PDB file of C-alpha atoms in Angstrom:
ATOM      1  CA  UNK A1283      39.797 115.142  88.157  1.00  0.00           C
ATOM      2  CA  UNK A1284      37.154 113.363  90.285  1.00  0.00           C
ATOM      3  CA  UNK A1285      36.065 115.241  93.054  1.00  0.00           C
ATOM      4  CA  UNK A1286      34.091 113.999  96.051  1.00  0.00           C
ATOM      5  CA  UNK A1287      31.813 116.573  97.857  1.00  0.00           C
ATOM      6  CA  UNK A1288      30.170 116.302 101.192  1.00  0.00           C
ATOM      7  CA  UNK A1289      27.311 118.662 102.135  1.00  0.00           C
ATOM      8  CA  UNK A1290      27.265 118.515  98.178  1.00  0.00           C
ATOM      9  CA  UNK A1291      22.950 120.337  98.437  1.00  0.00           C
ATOM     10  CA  UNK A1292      24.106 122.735 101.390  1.00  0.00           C
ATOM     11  CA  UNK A1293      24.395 126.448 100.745  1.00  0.00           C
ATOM     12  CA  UNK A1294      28.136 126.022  99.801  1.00  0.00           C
ATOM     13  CA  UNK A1295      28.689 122.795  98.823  1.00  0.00           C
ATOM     14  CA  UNK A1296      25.886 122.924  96.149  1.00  0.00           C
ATOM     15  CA  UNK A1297      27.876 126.177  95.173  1.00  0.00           C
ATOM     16  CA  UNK A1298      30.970 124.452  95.229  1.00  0.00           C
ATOM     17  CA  UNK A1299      29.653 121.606  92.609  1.00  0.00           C
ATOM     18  CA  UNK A1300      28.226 124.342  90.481  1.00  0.00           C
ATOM     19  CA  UNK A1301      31.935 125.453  90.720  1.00  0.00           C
ATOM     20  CA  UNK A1302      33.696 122.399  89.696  1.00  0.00           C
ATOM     21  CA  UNK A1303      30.879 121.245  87.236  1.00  0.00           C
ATOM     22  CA  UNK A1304      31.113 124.251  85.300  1.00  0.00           C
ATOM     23  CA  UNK A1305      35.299 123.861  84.963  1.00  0.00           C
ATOM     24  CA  UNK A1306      34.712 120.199  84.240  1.00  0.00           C
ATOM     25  CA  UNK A1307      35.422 118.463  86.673  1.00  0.00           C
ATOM     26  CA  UNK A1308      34.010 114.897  87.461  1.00  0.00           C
ATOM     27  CA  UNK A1309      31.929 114.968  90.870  1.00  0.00           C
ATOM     28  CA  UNK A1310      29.874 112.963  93.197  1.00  0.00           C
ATOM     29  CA  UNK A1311      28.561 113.723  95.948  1.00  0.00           C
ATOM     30  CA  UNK A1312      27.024 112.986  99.375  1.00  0.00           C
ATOM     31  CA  UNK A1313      23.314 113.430 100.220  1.00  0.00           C
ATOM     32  CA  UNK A1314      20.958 111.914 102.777  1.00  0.00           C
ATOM     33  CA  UNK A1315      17.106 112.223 101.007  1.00  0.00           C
ATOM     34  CA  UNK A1316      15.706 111.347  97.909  1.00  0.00           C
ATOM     35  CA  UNK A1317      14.852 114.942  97.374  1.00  0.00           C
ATOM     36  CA  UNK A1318      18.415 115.940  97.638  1.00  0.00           C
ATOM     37  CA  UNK A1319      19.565 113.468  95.717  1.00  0.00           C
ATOM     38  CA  UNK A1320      17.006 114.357  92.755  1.00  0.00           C
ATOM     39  CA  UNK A1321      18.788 117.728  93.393  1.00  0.00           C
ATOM     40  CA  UNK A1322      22.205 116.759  93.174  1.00  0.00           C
ATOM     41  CA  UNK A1323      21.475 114.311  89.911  1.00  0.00           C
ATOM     42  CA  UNK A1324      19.829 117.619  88.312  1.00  0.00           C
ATOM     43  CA  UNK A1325      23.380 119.009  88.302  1.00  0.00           C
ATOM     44  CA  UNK A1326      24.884 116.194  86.578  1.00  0.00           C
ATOM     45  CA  UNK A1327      26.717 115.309  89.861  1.00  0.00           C
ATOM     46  CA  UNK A1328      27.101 111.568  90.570  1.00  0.00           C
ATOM     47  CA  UNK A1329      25.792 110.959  93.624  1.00  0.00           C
ATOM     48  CA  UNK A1330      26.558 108.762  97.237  1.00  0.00           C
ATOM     49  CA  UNK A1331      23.543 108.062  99.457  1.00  0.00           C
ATOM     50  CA  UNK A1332      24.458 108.500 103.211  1.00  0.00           C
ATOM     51  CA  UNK A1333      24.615 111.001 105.905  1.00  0.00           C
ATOM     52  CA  UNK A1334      27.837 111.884 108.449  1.00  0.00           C
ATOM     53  CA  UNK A1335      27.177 109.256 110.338  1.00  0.00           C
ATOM     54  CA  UNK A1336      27.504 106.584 107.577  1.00  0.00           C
ATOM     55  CA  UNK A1337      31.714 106.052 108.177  1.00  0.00           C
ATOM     56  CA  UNK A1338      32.315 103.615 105.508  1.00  0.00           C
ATOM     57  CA  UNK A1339      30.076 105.336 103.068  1.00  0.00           C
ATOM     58  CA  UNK A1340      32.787 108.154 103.207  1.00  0.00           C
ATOM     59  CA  UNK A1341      35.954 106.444 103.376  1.00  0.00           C
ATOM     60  CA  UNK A1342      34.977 104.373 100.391  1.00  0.00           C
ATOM     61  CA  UNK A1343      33.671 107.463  98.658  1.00  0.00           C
ATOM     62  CA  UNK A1344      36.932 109.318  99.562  1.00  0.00           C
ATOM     63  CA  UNK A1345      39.107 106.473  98.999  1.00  0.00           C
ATOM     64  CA  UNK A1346      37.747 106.546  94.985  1.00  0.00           C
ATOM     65  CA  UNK A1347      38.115 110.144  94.100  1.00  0.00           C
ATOM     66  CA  UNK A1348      41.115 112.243  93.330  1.00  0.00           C
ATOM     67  CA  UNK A1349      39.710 114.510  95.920  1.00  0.00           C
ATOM     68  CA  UNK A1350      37.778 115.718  98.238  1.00  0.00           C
ATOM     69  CA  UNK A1351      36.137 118.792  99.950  1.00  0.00           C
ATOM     70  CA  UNK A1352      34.325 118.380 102.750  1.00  0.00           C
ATOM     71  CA  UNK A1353      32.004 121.300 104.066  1.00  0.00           C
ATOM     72  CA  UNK A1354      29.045 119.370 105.262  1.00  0.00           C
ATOM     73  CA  UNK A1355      28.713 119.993 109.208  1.00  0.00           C
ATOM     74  CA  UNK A1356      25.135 119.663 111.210  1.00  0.00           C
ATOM     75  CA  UNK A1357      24.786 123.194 112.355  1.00  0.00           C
ATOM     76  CA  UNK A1358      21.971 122.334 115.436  1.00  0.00           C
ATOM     77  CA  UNK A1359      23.440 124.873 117.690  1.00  0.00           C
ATOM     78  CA  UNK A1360      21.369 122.832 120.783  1.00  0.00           C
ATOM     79  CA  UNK A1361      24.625 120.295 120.611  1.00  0.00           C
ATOM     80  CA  UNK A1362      27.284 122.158 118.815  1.00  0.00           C
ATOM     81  CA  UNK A1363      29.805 120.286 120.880  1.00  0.00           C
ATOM     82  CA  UNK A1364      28.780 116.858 119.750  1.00  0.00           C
ATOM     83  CA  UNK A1365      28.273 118.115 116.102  1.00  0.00           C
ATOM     84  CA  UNK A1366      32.060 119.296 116.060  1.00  0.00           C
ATOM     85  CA  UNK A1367      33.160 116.123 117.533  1.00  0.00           C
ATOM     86  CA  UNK A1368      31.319 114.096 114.761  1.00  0.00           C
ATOM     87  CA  UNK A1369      33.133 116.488 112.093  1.00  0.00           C
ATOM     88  CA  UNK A1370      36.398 116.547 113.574  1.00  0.00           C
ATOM     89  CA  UNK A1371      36.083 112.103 113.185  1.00  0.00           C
ATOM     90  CA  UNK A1372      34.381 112.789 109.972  1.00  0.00           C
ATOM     91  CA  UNK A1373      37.627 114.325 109.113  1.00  0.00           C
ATOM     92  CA  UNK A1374      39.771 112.011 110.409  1.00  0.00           C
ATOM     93  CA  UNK A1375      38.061 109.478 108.138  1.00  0.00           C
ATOM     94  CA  UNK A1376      38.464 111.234 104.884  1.00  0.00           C
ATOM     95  CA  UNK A1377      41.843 111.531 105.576  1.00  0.00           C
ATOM     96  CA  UNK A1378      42.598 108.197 106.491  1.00  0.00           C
ATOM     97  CA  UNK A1379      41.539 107.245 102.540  1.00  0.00           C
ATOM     98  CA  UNK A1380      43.634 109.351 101.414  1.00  0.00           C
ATOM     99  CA  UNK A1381      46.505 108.705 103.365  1.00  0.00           C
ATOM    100  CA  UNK A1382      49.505 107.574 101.540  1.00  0.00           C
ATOM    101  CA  UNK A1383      48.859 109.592  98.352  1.00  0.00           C
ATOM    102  CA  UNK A1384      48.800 113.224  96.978  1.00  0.00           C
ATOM    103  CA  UNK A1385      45.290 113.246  96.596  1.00  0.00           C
ATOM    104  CA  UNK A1386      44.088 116.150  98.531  1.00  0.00           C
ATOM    105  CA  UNK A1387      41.485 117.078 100.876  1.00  0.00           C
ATOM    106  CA  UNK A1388      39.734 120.698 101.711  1.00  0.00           C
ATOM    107  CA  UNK A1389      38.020 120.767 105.017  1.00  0.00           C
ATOM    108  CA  UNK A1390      35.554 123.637 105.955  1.00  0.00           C
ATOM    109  CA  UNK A1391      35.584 126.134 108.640  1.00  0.00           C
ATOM    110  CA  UNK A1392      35.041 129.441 110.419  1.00  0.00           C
ATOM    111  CA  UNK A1393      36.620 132.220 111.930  1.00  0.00           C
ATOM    112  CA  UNK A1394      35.681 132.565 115.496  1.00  0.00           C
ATOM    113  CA  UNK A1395      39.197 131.950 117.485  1.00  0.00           C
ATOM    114  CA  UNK A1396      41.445 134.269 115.526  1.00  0.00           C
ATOM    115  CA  UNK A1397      41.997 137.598 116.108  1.00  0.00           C
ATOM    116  CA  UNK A1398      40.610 140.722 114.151  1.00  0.00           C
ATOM    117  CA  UNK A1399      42.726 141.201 110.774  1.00  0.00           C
ATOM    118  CA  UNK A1400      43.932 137.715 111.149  1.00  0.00           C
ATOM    119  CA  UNK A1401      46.012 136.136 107.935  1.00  0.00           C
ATOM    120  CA  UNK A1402      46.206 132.915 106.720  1.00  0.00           C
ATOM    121  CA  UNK A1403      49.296 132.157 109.091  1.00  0.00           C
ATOM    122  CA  UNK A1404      47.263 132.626 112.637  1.00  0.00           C
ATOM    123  CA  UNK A1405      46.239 129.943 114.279  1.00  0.00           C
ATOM    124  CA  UNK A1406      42.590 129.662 115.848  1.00  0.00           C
ATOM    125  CA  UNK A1407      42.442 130.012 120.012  1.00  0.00           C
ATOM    126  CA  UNK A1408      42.526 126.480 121.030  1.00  0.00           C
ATOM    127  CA  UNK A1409      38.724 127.280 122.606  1.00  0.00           C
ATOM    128  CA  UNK A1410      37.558 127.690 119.597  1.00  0.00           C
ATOM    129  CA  UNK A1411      34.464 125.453 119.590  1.00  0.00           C
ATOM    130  CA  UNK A1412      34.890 123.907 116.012  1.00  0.00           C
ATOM    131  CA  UNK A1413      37.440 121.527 115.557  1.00  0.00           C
ATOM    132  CA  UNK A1414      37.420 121.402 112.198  1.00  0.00           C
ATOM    133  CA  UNK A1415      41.265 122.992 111.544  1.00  0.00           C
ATOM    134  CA  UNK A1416      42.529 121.377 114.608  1.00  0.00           C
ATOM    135  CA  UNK A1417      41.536 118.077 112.487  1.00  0.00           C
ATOM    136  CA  UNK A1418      43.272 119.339 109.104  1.00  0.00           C
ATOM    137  CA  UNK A1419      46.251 119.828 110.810  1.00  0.00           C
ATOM    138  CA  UNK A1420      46.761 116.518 112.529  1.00  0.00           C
ATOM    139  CA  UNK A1421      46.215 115.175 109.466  1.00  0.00           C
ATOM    140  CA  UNK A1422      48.967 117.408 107.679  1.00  0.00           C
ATOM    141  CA  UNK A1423      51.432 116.188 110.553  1.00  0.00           C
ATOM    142  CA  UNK A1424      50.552 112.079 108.971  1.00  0.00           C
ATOM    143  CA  UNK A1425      51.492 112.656 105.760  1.00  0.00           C
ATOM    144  CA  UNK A1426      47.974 113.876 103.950  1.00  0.00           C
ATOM    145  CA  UNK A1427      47.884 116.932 101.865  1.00  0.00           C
ATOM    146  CA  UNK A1428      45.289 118.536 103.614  1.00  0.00           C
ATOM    147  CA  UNK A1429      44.374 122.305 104.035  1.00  0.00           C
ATOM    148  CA  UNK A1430      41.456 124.609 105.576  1.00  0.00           C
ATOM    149  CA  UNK A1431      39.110 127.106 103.511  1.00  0.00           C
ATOM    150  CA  UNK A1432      37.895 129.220 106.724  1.00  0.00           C
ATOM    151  CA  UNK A1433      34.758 130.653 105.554  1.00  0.00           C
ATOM    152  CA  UNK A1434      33.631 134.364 106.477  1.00  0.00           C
ATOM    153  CA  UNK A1435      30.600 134.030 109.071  1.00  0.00           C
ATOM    154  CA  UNK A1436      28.294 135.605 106.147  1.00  0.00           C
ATOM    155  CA  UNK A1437      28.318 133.388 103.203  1.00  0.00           C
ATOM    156  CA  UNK A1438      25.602 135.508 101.932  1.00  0.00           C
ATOM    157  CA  UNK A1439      23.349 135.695  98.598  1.00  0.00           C
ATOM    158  CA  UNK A1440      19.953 135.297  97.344  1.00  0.00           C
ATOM    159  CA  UNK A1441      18.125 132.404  99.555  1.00  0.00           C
ATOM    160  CA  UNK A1442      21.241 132.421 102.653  1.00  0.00           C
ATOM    161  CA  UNK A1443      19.985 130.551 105.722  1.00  0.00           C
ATOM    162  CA  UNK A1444      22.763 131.454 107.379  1.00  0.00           C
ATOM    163  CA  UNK A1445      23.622 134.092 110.360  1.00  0.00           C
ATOM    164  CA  UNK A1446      22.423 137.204 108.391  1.00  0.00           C
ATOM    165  CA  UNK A1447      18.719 135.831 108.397  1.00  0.00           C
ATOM    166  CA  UNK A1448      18.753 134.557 111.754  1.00  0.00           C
ATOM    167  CA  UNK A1449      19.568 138.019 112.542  1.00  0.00           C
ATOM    168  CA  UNK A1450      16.440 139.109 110.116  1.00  0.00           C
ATOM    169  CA  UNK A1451      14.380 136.418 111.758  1.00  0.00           C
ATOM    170  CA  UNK A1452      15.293 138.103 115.385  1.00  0.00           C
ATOM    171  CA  UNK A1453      14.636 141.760 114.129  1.00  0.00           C
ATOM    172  CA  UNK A1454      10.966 140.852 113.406  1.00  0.00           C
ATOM    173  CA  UNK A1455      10.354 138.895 116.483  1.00  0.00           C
ATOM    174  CA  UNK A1456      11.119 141.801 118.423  1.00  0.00           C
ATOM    175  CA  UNK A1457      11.007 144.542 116.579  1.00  0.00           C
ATOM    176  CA  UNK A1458      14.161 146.133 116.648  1.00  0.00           C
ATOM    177  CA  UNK A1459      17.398 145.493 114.865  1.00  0.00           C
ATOM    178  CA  UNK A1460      19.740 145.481 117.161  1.00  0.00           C
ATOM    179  CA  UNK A1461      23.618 145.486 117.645  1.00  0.00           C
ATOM    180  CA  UNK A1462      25.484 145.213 121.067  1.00  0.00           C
ATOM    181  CA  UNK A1463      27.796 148.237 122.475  1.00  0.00           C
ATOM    182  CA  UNK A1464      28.890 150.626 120.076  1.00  0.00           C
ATOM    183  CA  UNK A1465      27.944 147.939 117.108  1.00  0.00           C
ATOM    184  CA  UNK A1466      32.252 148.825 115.727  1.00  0.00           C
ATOM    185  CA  UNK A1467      33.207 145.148 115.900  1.00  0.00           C
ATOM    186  CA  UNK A1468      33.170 143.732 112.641  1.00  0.00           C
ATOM    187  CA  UNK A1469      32.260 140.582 110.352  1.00  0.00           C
ATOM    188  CA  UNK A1470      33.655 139.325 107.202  1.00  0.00           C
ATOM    189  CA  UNK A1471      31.459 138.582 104.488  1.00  0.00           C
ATOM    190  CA  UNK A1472      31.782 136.507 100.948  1.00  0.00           C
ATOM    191  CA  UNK A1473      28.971 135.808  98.085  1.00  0.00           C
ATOM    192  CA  UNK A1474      28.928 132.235  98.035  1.00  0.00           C
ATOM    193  CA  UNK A1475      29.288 131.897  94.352  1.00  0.00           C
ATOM    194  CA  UNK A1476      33.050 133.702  95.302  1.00  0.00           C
ATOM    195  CA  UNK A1477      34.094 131.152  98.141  1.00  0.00           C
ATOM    196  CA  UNK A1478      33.229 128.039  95.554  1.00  0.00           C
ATOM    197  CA  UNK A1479      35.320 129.596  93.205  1.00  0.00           C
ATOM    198  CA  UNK A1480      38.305 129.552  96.450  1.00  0.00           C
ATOM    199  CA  UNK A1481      37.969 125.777  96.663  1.00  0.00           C
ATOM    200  CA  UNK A1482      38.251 124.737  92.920  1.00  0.00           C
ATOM    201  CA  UNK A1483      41.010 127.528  92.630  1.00  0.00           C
ATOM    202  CA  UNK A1484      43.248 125.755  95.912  1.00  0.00           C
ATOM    203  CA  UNK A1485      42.576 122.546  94.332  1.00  0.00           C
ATOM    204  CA  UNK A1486      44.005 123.804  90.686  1.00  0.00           C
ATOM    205  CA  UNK A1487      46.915 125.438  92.910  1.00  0.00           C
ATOM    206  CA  UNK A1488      47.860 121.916  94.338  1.00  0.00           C
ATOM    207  CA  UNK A1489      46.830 122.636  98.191  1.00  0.00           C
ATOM    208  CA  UNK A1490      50.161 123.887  98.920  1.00  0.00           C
ATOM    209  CA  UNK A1491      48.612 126.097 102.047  1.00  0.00           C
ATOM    210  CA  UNK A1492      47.554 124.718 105.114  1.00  0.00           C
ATOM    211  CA  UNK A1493      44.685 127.974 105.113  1.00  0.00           C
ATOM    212  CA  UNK A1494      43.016 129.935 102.585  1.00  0.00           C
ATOM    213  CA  UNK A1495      40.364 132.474 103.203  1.00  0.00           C
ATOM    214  CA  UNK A1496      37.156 132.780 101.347  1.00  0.00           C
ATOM    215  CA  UNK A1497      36.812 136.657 102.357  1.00  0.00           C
ATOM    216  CA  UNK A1498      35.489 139.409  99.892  1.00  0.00           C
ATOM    217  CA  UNK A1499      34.437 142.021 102.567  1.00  0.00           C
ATOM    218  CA  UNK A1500      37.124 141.762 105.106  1.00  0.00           C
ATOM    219  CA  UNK A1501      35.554 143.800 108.075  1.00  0.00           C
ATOM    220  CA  UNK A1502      32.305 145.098 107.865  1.00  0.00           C
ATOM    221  CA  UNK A1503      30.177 146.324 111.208  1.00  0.00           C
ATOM    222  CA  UNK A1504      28.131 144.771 112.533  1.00  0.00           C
ATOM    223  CA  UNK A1505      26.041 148.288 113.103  1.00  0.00           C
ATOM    224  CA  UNK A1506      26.388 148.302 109.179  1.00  0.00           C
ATOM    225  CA  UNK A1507      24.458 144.957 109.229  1.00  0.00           C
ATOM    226  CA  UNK A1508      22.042 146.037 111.676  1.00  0.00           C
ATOM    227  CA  UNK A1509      21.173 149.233 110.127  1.00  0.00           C
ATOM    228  CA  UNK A1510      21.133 147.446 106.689  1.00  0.00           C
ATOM    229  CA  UNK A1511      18.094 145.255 108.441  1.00  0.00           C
ATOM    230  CA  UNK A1512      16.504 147.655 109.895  1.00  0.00           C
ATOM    231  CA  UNK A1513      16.336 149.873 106.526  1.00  0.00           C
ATOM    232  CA  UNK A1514      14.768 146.475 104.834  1.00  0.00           C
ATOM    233  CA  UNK A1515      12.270 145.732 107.634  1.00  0.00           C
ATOM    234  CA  UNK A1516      11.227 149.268 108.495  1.00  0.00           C
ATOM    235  CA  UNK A1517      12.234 148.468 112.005  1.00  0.00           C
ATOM    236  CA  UNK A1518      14.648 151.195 114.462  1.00  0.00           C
ATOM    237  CA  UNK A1519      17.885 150.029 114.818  1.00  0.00           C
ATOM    238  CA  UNK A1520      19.393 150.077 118.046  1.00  0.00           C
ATOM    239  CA  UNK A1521      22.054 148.844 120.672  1.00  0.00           C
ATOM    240  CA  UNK A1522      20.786 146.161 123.142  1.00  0.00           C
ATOM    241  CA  UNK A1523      22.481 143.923 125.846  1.00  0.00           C
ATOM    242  CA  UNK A1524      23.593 140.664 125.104  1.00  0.00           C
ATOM    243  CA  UNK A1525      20.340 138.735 126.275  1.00  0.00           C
ATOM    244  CA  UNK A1526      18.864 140.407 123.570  1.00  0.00           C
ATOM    245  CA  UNK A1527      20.148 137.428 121.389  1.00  0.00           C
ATOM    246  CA  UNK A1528      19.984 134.564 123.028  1.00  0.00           C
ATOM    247  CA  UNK A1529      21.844 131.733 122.495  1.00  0.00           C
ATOM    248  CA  UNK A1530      23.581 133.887 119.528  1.00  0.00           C
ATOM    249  CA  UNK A1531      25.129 136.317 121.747  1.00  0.00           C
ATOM    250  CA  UNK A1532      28.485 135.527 121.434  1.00  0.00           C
ATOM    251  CA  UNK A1533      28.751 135.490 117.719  1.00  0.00           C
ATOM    252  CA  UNK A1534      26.521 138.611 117.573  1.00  0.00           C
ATOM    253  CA  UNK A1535      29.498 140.262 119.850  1.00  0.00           C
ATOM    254  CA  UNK A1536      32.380 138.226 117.882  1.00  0.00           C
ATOM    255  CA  UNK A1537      35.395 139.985 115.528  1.00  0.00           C
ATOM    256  CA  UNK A1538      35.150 137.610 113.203  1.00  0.00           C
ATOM    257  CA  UNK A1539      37.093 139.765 110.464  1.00  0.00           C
ATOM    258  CA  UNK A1540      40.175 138.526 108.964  1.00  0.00           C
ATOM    259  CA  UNK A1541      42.270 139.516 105.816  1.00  0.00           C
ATOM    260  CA  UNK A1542      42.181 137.178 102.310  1.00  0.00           C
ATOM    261  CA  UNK A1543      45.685 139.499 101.203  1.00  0.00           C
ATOM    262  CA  UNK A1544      47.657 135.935 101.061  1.00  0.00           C
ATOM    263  CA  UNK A1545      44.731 133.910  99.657  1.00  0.00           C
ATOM    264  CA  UNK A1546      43.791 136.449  96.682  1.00  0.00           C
ATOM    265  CA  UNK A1547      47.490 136.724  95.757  1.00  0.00           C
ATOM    266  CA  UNK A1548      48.302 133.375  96.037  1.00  0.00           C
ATOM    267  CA  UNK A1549      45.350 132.184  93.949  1.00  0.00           C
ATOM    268  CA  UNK A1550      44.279 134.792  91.914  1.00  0.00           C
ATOM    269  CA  UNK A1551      40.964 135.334  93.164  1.00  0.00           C
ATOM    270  CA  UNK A1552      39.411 138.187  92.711  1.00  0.00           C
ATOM    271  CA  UNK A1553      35.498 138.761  94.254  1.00  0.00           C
ATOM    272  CA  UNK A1554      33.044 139.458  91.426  1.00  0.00           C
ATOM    273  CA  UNK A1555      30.002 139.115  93.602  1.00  0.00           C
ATOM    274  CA  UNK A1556      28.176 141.685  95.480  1.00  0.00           C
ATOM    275  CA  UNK A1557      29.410 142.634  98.930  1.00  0.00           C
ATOM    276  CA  UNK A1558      27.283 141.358 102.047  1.00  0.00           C
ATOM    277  CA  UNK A1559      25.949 145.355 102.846  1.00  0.00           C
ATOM    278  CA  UNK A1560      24.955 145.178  98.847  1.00  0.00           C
ATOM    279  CA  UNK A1561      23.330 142.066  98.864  1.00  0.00           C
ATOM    280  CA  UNK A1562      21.192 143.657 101.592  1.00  0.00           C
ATOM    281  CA  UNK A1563      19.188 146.387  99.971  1.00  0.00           C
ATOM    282  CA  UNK A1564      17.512 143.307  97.974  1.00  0.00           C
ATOM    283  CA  UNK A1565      14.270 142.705  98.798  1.00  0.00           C
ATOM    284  CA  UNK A1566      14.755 138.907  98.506  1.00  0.00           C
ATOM    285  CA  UNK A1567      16.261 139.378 101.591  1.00  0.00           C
ATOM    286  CA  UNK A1568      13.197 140.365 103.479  1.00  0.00           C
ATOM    287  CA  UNK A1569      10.945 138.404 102.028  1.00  0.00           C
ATOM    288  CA  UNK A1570       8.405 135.961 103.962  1.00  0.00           C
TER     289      UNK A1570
END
């Protein structure tokens, strides 16, 4: 099977083309600068030069593979709302190529919107910011086999530049790791080499689901994180009001914990990796 990959260098799309490489799969995929390209050819990965905004890059790209997963999304928080518009069209013209066929099509996203212990069967609060889902599923009602991996908010491992070390970042700055209220509301958590394994695994399963969740640690606290920081960077850990973290506020007060019960049965996938609280006694973490 030829699979094409967007966000095929990111911190899970480059896992997910380990993934697929490894099981022997054909892929190519999408990336914007020579130095990401030298990184993608390194894998053995063929490789499309082009960025989100490059439309007819991607439908001809699409419109050549047998599949394709999609978890590239511009994550400049500054215009979030025009970054989920350009995904939710980015979406719309993946699907477009593969319209007409079986060949399916894995979009990315989160879990803000559903409600703590979610399953696979909720469906986000339409103010959910990301449209990413929303997108999926208008593309299910045309015909295209198309299906969401919602991703816990830590995708975590050695060399994450995700939530967890913006959170590390903040701790430093001012000196305290901090959590809001009582610090009981919870995150999910996955080792990224686990949620690459989710996407090749849906694919092999024929994308019969409309969801599947790549979720190892299914609620973890988020005073568990922040004393977990505070152990690595020597700092006290304490609860502080929301302006405390900025702009990140409301996913630093978010449930985002859900359960992966239907997706680990349904699959067969079983999390080898390191939970998020283990992954954060390494020092790696804390370094620089």
């Amino acid at each position: 099977m030829h699979v094409f990959v967007t966000g095929a260098t990111g911190w899970v799309g480059s896992a997910v083309v380990q993934e697929l490489m490894g099981a022997g799969y054909r892929v190519t995929g999408l990336a914007r600068s020579e130095h990401k390209v030298a990184a993608l050819v390194a894998t053995g990965a063929k490789v499309v030069r082009g960025t989100l905004e490059d439309l007819d890059v991607l439908h001809q790209a699409a419109s050549a593979a047998d599949a394709v997963i999609h978890t590239a999304f511009n994550h400049d928080f500054s215009r979030f709302a025009e970054n989920a518009e350009q995904d939710r069209h980015v979406i719309e013209v993946l699907g477009s190529a593969l319209q007409g066929s079986e060949r399916p099509l894995l979009v990315t996203s989160g879990l803000l919107g559903l409600t703590r212990g979610a399953s696979e069967l909720e469906v986000p609060s339409p103010a959910s910011p990301r449209k990413s889902e929303t997108a999926a599923r208008a593309l299910v009602e045309r015909g295209v086999r198309c299906a969401t991996v919602r991703l816990a908010p830590s995708v975590h491992g050695l060399g994450d530049y995700g939530f967890v070390p913006l959170l590390i970042r903040l701790a430093r700055k001012t000196g305290v790791s901090a959590y809001l209220g009582d610090g009981g509301h919870c995150w999910s958590g996955v080792h990224r080499l686990d949620a690459a394994r989710v996407y090749r695994l849906a694919l092999e399963q024929g994308v019969t689901q409309s969801v599947y969740h790549a979720v190892a640690d299914e609620a973890v606290p988020f005073k568990a994180i922040a004393q977990m920081i505070g152990g690595g960077l020597g700092l006290p850990v304490e609860s502080r009001e929301r302006e405390h973290f900025g702009w990140f506020a409301h996913m630093a007060a978010a449930n985002m914990a859900v359960s992966s019960e239907y997706t680990r049965a349904l699959l067969g996938w079983m999390p080898s990796g390191p939970g998020l609280l283990a992954d954060l006694e390494h020092p790696g973490y804390y370094a620089g």
